[in-house]
CSV table of C-alpha atoms in Angstrom, one decimal:
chain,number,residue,atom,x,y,z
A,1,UNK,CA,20.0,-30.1,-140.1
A,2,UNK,CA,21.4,-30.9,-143.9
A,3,UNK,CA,24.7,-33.0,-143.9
A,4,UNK,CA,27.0,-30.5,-145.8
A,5,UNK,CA,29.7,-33.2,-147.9
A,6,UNK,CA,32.5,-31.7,-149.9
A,7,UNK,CA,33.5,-33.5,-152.5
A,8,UNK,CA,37.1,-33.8,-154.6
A,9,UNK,CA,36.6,-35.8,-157.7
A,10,UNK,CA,38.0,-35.1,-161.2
A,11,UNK,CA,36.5,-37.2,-163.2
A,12,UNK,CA,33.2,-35.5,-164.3
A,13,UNK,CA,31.1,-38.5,-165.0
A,14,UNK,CA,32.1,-39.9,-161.0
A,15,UNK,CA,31.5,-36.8,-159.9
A,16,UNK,CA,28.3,-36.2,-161.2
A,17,UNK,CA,27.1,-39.7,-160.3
A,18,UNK,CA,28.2,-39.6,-156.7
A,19,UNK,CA,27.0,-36.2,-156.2
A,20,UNK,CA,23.4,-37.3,-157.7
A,21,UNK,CA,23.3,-40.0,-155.1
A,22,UNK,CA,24.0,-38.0,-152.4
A,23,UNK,CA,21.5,-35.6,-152.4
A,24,UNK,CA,19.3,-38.7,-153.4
A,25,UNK,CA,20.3,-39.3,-149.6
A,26,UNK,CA,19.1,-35.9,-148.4
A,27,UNK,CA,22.8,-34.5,-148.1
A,28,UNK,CA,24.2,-30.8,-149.0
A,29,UNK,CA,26.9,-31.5,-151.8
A,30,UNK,CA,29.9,-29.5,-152.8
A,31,UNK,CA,31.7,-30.4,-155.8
A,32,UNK,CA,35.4,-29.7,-156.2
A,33,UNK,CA,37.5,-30.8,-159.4
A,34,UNK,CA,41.2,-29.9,-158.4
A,35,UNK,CA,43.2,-30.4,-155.0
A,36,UNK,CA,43.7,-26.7,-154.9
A,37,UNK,CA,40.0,-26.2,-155.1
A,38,UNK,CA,39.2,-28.8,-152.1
A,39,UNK,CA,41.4,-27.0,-149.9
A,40,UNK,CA,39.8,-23.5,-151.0
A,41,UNK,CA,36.1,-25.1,-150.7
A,42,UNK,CA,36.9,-26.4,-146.8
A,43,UNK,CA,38.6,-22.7,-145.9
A,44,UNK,CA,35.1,-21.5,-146.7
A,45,UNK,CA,32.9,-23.2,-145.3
A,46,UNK,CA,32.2,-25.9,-142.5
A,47,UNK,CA,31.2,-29.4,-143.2
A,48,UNK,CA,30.3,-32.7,-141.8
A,49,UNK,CA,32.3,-35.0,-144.6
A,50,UNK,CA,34.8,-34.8,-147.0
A,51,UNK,CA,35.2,-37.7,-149.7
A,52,UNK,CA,38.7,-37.3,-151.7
A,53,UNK,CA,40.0,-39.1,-154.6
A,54,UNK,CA,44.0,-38.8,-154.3
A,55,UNK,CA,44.9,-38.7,-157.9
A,56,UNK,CA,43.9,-34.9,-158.4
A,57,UNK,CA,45.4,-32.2,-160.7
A,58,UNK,CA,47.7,-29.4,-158.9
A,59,UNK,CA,47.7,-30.9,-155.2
A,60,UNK,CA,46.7,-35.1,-154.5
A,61,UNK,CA,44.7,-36.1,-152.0
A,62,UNK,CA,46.8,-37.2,-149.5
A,63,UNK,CA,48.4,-33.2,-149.3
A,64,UNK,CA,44.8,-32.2,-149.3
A,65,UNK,CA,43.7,-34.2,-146.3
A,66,UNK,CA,47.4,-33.0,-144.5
A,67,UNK,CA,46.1,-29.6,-145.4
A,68,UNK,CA,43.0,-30.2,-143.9
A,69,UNK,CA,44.3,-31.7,-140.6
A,70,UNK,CA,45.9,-28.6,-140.0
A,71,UNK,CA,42.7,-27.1,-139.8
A,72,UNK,CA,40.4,-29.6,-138.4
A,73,UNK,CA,41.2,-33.0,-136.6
A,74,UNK,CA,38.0,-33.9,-136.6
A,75,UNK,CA,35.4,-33.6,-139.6
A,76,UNK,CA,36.0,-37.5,-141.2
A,77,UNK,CA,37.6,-38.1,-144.2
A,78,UNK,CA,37.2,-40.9,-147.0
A,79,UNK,CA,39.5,-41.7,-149.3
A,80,UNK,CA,37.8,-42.8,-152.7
A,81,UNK,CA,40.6,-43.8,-155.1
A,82,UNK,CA,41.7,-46.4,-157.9
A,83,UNK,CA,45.2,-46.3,-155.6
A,84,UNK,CA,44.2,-49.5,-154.0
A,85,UNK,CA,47.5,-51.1,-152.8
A,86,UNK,CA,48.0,-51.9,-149.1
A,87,UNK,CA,50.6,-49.2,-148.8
A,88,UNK,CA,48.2,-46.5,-150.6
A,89,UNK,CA,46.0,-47.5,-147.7
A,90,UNK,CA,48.6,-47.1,-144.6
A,91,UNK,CA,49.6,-43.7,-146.3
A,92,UNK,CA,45.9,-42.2,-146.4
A,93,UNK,CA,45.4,-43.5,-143.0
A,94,UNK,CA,48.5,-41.7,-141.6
A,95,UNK,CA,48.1,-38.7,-143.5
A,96,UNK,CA,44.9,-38.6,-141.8
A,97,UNK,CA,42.2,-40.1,-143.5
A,98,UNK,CA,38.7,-42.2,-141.4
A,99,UNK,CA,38.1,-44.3,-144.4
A,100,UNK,CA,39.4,-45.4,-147.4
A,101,UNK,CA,37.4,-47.3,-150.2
A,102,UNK,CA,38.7,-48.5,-153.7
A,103,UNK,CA,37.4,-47.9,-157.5
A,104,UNK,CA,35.4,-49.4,-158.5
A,105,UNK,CA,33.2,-50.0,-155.2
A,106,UNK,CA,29.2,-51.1,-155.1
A,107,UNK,CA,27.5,-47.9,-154.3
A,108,UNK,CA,25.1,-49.2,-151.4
A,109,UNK,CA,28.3,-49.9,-149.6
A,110,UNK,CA,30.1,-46.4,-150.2
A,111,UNK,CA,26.6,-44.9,-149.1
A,112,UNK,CA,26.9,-47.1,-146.2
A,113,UNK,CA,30.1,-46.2,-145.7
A,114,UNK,CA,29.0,-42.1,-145.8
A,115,UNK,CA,26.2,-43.0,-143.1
A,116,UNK,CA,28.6,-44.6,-140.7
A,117,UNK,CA,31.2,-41.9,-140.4
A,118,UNK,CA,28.6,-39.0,-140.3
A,119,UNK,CA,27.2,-40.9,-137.3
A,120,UNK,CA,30.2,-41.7,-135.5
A,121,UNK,CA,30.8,-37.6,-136.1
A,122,UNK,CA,27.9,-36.8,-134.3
A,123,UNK,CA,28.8,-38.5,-131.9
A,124,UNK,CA,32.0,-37.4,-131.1
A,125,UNK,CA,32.7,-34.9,-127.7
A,126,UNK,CA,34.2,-32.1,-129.4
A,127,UNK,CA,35.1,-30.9,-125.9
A,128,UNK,CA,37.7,-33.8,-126.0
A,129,UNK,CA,39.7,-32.5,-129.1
A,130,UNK,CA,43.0,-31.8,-128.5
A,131,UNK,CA,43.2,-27.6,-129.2
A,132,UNK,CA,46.3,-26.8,-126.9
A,133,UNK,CA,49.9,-27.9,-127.1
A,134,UNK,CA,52.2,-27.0,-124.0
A,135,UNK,CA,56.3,-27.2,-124.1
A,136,UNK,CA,58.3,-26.0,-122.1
A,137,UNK,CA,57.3,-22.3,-120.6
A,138,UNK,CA,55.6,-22.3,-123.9
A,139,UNK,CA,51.7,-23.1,-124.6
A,140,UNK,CA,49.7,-22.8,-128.4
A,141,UNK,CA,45.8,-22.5,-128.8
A,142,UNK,CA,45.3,-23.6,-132.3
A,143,UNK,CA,41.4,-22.5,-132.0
A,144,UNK,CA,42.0,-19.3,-131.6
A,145,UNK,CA,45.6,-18.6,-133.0
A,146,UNK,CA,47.1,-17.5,-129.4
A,147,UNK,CA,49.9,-18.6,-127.8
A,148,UNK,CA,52.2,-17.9,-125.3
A,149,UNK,CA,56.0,-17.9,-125.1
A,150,UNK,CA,58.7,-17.3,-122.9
A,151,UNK,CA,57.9,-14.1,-121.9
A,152,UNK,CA,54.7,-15.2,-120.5
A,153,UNK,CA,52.4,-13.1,-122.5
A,154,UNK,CA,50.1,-14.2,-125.2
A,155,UNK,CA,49.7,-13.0,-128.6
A,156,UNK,CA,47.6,-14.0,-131.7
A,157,UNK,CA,49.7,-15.7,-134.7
A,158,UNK,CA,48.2,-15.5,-138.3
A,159,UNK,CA,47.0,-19.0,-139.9
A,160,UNK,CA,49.6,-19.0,-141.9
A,161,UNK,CA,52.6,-19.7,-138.9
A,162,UNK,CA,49.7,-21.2,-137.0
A,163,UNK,CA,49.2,-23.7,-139.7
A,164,UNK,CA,52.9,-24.3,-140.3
A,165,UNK,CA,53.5,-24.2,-136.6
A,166,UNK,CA,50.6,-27.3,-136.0
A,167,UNK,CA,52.1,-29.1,-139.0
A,168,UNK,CA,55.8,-29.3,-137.7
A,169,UNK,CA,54.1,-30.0,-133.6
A,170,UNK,CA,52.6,-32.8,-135.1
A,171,UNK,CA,55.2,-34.2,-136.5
A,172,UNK,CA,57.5,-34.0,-134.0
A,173,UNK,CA,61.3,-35.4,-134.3
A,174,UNK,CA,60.7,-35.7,-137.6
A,175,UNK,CA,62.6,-33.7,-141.0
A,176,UNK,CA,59.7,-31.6,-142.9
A,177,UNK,CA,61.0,-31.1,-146.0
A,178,UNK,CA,60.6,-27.2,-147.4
A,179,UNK,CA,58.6,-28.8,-149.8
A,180,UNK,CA,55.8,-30.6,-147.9
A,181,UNK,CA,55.9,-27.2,-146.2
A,182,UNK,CA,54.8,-25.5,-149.3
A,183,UNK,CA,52.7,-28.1,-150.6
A,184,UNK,CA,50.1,-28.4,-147.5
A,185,UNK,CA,50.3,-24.9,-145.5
A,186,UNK,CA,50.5,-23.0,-148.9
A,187,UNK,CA,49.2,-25.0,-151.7
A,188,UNK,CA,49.5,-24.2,-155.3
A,189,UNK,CA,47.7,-21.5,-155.5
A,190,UNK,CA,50.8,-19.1,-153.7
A,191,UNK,CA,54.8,-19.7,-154.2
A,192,UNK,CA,56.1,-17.9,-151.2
A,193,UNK,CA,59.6,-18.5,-151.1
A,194,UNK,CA,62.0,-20.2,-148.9
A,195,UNK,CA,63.3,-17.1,-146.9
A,196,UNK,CA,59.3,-16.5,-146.0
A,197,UNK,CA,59.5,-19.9,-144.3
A,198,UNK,CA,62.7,-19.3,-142.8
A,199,UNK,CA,61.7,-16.0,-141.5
A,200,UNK,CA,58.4,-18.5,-140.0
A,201,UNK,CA,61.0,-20.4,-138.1
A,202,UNK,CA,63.0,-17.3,-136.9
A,203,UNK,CA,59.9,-15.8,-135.7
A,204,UNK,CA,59.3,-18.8,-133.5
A,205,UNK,CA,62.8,-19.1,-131.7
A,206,UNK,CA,61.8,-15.8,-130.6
A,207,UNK,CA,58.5,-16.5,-129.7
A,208,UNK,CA,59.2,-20.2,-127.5
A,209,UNK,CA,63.7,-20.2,-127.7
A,210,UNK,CA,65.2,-19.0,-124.1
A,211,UNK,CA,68.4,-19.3,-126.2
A,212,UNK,CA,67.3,-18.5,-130.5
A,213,UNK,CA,71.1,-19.2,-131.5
A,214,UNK,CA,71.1,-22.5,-129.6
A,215,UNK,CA,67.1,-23.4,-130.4
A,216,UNK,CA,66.0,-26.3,-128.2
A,217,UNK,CA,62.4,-26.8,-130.0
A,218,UNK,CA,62.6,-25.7,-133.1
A,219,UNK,CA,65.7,-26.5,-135.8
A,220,UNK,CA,67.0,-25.7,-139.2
A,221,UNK,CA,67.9,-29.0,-141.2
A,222,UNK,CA,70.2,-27.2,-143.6
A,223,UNK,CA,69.1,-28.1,-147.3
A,224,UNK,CA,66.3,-30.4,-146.3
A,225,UNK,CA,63.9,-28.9,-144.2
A,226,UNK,CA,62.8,-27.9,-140.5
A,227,UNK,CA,62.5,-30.3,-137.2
A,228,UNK,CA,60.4,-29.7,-133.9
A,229,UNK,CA,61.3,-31.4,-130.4
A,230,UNK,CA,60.0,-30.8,-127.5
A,231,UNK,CA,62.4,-31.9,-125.2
């Protein structure tokens, strides 16, 4: 079967030479020009690589690949960039990136680079990818948007709260700013505002809180953001 590759590049002339080269190598390309647009391409469709430049109009790479970690741990990600400072590198890594390779690189070596992480994909177990999160009484399916709370039944979430509830679970003890909020489970392409998020949060005290006016799991950092614990 075709190797289906989205790639997020805006510079035309990069783009059109990597995508050339690609299907050179017998793989399905998608071509994306704006953050905004990588993150609409991957809701679409499935595939087996994404390549991401991180200096991109509207939303960078590094909210892109956030945004598409919510979604899926597992398809790999390369980070093709001119940002080639050792920090750049630890903050694609943690934001979720496989790879990350500098401009200008030798092209035998990014097309190296493409074959290795397609193959280590395949060979992945996907049975082993973490799709549940338990706390508490409290247990989420992020596969199929159900979860159960303290009143022991389950109900199905829409990907909106299930995307903003994975992205504060993963970053547990830790401040997400109302911005980062908008920025990855959002995008540019909707400004809801910050009573919708709020309203998120409320919803969730009474979905997983025995006590919602004393929350144990899941906090309001007043004029900063929101914080999950688990304990």
């Amino acid at each position: 079967m075709t190797k289906q590759i989205l790639l997020v590049e805006d510079e035309e002339n990069l783009l059109k030479t990597i995508k050339l080269n690609l299907n050179l190598e017998g793989y399905e390309v998608t071509c994306a020009e704006t953050g905004t647009q990588g993150v609409a391409c991957f809701h679409k469709q499935r595939y087996d690589l994404v390549i991401l430049d991180v200096m991109l109009p509207e939303l960078d790479g590094f909210a892109v690949c956030k945004a598409i970690r919510l979604e899926n741990k597992t398809v790999p990600i390369l980070f093709l960039t001119a940002k080639g400072s050792g920090e750049d590198k630890v903050f694609g890594l943690k934001a979720g990136a496989d790879d990350y390779l500098t401009k200008p690189f030798h092209l035998e070596e990014f097309l190296l680079r493409v074959k290795i992480l397609l193959r280590r994909a395949g060979q992945r177990d996907k049975s082993t990818t973490d799709d549940q999160f338990f706390f508490g009484p409290n247990s989420v399916h992020f596969a199929t948007y159900e979860i159960k709370g303290t009143d022991g039944k389950s109900q199905t979430l829409g990907k909106k709260e299930i995307m903003l509830l994975k992205l504060l679970i993963e970053r547990q003890n830790e401040v997400v700013s109302r911005e980062e909020i908008l920025e990855v489970v959002w995008g540019e392409d909707a400004s809801p505002s910050t009573r919708t998020i709020d309203n998120y949060i409320l919803a969730f005290r009474r979905y997983f809180e025995e006590n919602q006016k004393q929350p144990r799991y899941f906090h309001s950092i007043r004029g900063v953001g929101y914080k999950f614990t688990s304990s």
